[in-house]
Amino acid sequence: MVVSLVLGFLAMFVATMGMKCTRCGGDDKVKKARIAMGGGIIFIVAGLAALVACSWYGHQIVTDFYNPLIPTNIKYEFGPAIFIGWAGSALVILGGALL
């Protein structure tokens, strides 16, 4: 999840440099489009990293829940945070694809 956050901040910086309204990188439209596309690719990778982290933890919850060797008072269930993580990672991937 930390990797996803770092990549997300890097993608915001790169995508900002690729916007048409900024002066970073000159006025070359092709260069700006490639920089924006690079930011979008980094956003997609950040979303995939968050999706992997949330899914990995979800798998751990399900595995521990059905494990008979783990006491009942230690078992976790899905809460709103994991669903927010899944939805957020899906939106980041969608945003990167649109960029």
PDB file of C-alpha atoms in Angstrom:
ATOM      1  CA  MET A   1       0.000   0.000   0.000  1.00  0.00           C
ATOM      2  CA  VAL A   2       2.927   2.321   0.674  1.00  0.00           C
ATOM      3  CA  VAL A   3       4.237   1.655  -2.835  1.00  0.00           C
ATOM      4  CA  SER A   4       0.813   2.577  -4.197  1.00  0.00           C
ATOM      5  CA  LEU A   5       0.827   5.878  -2.309  1.00  0.00           C
ATOM      6  CA  VAL A   6       4.327   6.793  -3.488  1.00  0.00           C
ATOM      7  CA  LEU A   7       3.465   5.909  -7.083  1.00  0.00           C
ATOM      8  CA  GLY A   8       0.236   7.896  -6.822  1.00  0.00           C
ATOM      9  CA  PHE A   9       2.078  11.043  -5.734  1.00  0.00           C
ATOM     10  CA  LEU A  10       4.646  10.531  -8.495  1.00  0.00           C
ATOM     11  CA  ALA A  11       1.843  10.072 -11.033  1.00  0.00           C
ATOM     12  CA  MET A  12       0.157  13.289  -9.894  1.00  0.00           C
ATOM     13  CA  PHE A  13       3.414  15.175 -10.399  1.00  0.00           C
ATOM     14  CA  VAL A  14       4.059  13.657 -13.840  1.00  0.00           C
ATOM     15  CA  ALA A  15       0.451  14.120 -14.985  1.00  0.00           C
ATOM     16  CA  THR A  16       0.528  17.762 -13.876  1.00  0.00           C
ATOM     17  CA  MET A  17       3.624  18.323 -15.993  1.00  0.00           C
ATOM     18  CA  GLY A  18       1.804  16.794 -18.978  1.00  0.00           C
ATOM     19  CA  MET A  19      -1.239  19.066 -18.776  1.00  0.00           C
ATOM     20  CA  LYS A  20      -1.784  21.481 -21.651  1.00  0.00           C
ATOM     21  CA  CYS A  21      -2.169  24.455 -19.306  1.00  0.00           C
ATOM     22  CA  THR A  22       1.339  24.108 -17.785  1.00  0.00           C
ATOM     23  CA  ARG A  23       4.574  25.398 -19.242  1.00  0.00           C
ATOM     24  CA  CYS A  24       6.762  22.500 -18.097  1.00  0.00           C
ATOM     25  CA  GLY A  25       8.488  20.836 -21.030  1.00  0.00           C
ATOM     26  CA  GLY A  26       7.794  23.596 -23.525  1.00  0.00           C
ATOM     27  CA  ASP A  27       4.852  23.946 -25.903  1.00  0.00           C
ATOM     28  CA  ASP A  28       5.397  20.710 -27.837  1.00  0.00           C
ATOM     29  CA  LYS A  29       2.001  18.971 -27.851  1.00  0.00           C
ATOM     30  CA  VAL A  30       3.429  15.535 -28.653  1.00  0.00           C
ATOM     31  CA  LYS A  31       5.853  15.730 -25.735  1.00  0.00           C
ATOM     32  CA  LYS A  32       3.063  16.894 -23.408  1.00  0.00           C
ATOM     33  CA  ALA A  33       0.814  14.031 -24.543  1.00  0.00           C
ATOM     34  CA  ARG A  34       3.566  11.488 -23.886  1.00  0.00           C
ATOM     35  CA  ILE A  35       4.242  12.936 -20.439  1.00  0.00           C
ATOM     36  CA  ALA A  36       0.512  12.783 -19.613  1.00  0.00           C
ATOM     37  CA  MET A  37       0.357   9.208 -20.898  1.00  0.00           C
ATOM     38  CA  GLY A  38       3.319   8.329 -18.679  1.00  0.00           C
ATOM     39  CA  GLY A  39       1.439   9.773 -15.715  1.00  0.00           C
ATOM     40  CA  GLY A  40      -1.577   7.665 -16.640  1.00  0.00           C
ATOM     41  CA  ILE A  41       0.535   4.518 -16.802  1.00  0.00           C
ATOM     42  CA  ILE A  42       1.990   5.283 -13.372  1.00  0.00           C
ATOM     43  CA  PHE A  43      -1.579   5.796 -12.067  1.00  0.00           C
ATOM     44  CA  ILE A  44      -2.550   2.372 -13.434  1.00  0.00           C
ATOM     45  CA  VAL A  45       0.452   0.741 -11.742  1.00  0.00           C
ATOM     46  CA  ALA A  46      -0.405   2.534  -8.468  1.00  0.00           C
ATOM     47  CA  GLY A  47      -3.992   1.290  -8.692  1.00  0.00           C
ATOM     48  CA  LEU A  48      -2.830  -2.256  -9.352  1.00  0.00           C
ATOM     49  CA  ALA A  49      -0.491  -2.063  -6.347  1.00  0.00           C
ATOM     50  CA  ALA A  50      -3.382  -0.951  -4.123  1.00  0.00           C
ATOM     51  CA  LEU A  51      -5.622  -3.663  -5.578  1.00  0.00           C
ATOM     52  CA  VAL A  52      -2.995  -6.318  -4.850  1.00  0.00           C
ATOM     53  CA  ALA A  53      -2.561  -5.076  -1.270  1.00  0.00           C
ATOM     54  CA  CYS A  54      -6.313  -5.035  -0.551  1.00  0.00           C
ATOM     55  CA  SER A  55      -6.915  -8.396  -2.210  1.00  0.00           C
ATOM     56  CA  TRP A  56      -3.993  -9.971  -0.382  1.00  0.00           C
ATOM     57  CA  TYR A  57      -5.395  -8.813   2.953  1.00  0.00           C
ATOM     58  CA  GLY A  58      -8.876  -9.975   1.941  1.00  0.00           C
ATOM     59  CA  HIS A  59      -7.482 -13.409   1.125  1.00  0.00           C
ATOM     60  CA  GLN A  60      -5.780 -13.502   4.524  1.00  0.00           C
ATOM     61  CA  ILE A  61      -9.083 -12.643   6.239  1.00  0.00           C
ATOM     62  CA  VAL A  62     -10.953 -15.428   4.418  1.00  0.00           C
ATOM     63  CA  THR A  63      -8.180 -17.961   5.027  1.00  0.00           C
ATOM     64  CA  ASP A  64      -8.032 -17.198   8.750  1.00  0.00           C
ATOM     65  CA  PHE A  65     -11.830 -17.170   9.063  1.00  0.00           C
ATOM     66  CA  TYR A  66     -12.198 -20.726   7.776  1.00  0.00           C
ATOM     67  CA  ASN A  67      -9.106 -22.065   9.561  1.00  0.00           C
ATOM     68  CA  PRO A  68     -10.293 -24.287  12.434  1.00  0.00           C
ATOM     69  CA  LEU A  69      -7.005 -23.866  14.317  1.00  0.00           C
ATOM     70  CA  ILE A  70      -7.525 -20.133  14.915  1.00  0.00           C
ATOM     71  CA  PRO A  71      -9.656 -19.264  17.969  1.00  0.00           C
ATOM     72  CA  THR A  72     -13.049 -17.684  17.295  1.00  0.00           C
ATOM     73  CA  ASN A  73     -12.319 -14.469  19.187  1.00  0.00           C
ATOM     74  CA  ILE A  74      -9.384 -13.600  16.870  1.00  0.00           C
ATOM     75  CA  LYS A  75     -11.190 -14.050  13.536  1.00  0.00           C
ATOM     76  CA  TYR A  76     -11.780 -10.962  11.397  1.00  0.00           C
ATOM     77  CA  GLU A  77     -14.536 -10.202   8.896  1.00  0.00           C
ATOM     78  CA  PHE A  78     -14.671  -7.867   5.909  1.00  0.00           C
ATOM     79  CA  GLY A  79     -15.285  -4.289   6.944  1.00  0.00           C
ATOM     80  CA  PRO A  80     -15.908  -1.071   5.053  1.00  0.00           C
ATOM     81  CA  ALA A  81     -12.194  -0.278   4.761  1.00  0.00           C
ATOM     82  CA  ILE A  82     -11.428  -3.178   2.435  1.00  0.00           C
ATOM     83  CA  PHE A  83     -14.378  -2.299   0.192  1.00  0.00           C
ATOM     84  CA  ILE A  84     -13.240   1.329   0.086  1.00  0.00           C
ATOM     85  CA  GLY A  85      -9.749   0.115  -0.834  1.00  0.00           C
ATOM     86  CA  TRP A  86     -11.095  -2.012  -3.676  1.00  0.00           C
ATOM     87  CA  ALA A  87     -13.315   0.788  -4.980  1.00  0.00           C
ATOM     88  CA  GLY A  88     -10.510   3.345  -4.684  1.00  0.00           C
ATOM     89  CA  SER A  89      -8.053   1.170  -6.561  1.00  0.00           C
ATOM     90  CA  ALA A  90     -10.632   0.573  -9.301  1.00  0.00           C
ATOM     91  CA  LEU A  91     -11.177   4.327  -9.631  1.00  0.00           C
ATOM     92  CA  VAL A  92      -7.421   4.998  -9.791  1.00  0.00           C
ATOM     93  CA  ILE A  93      -7.036   2.384 -12.537  1.00  0.00           C
ATOM     94  CA  LEU A  94      -9.986   3.912 -14.417  1.00  0.00           C
ATOM     95  CA  GLY A  95      -8.541   7.417 -14.036  1.00  0.00           C
ATOM     96  CA  GLY A  96      -5.149   6.276 -15.283  1.00  0.00           C
ATOM     97  CA  ALA A  97      -6.756   4.599 -18.280  1.00  0.00           C
ATOM     98  CA  LEU A  98      -8.654   7.775 -19.143  1.00  0.00           C
ATOM     99  CA  LEU A  99      -5.536   9.914 -18.808  1.00  0.00           C
TER     100      LEU A  99
END
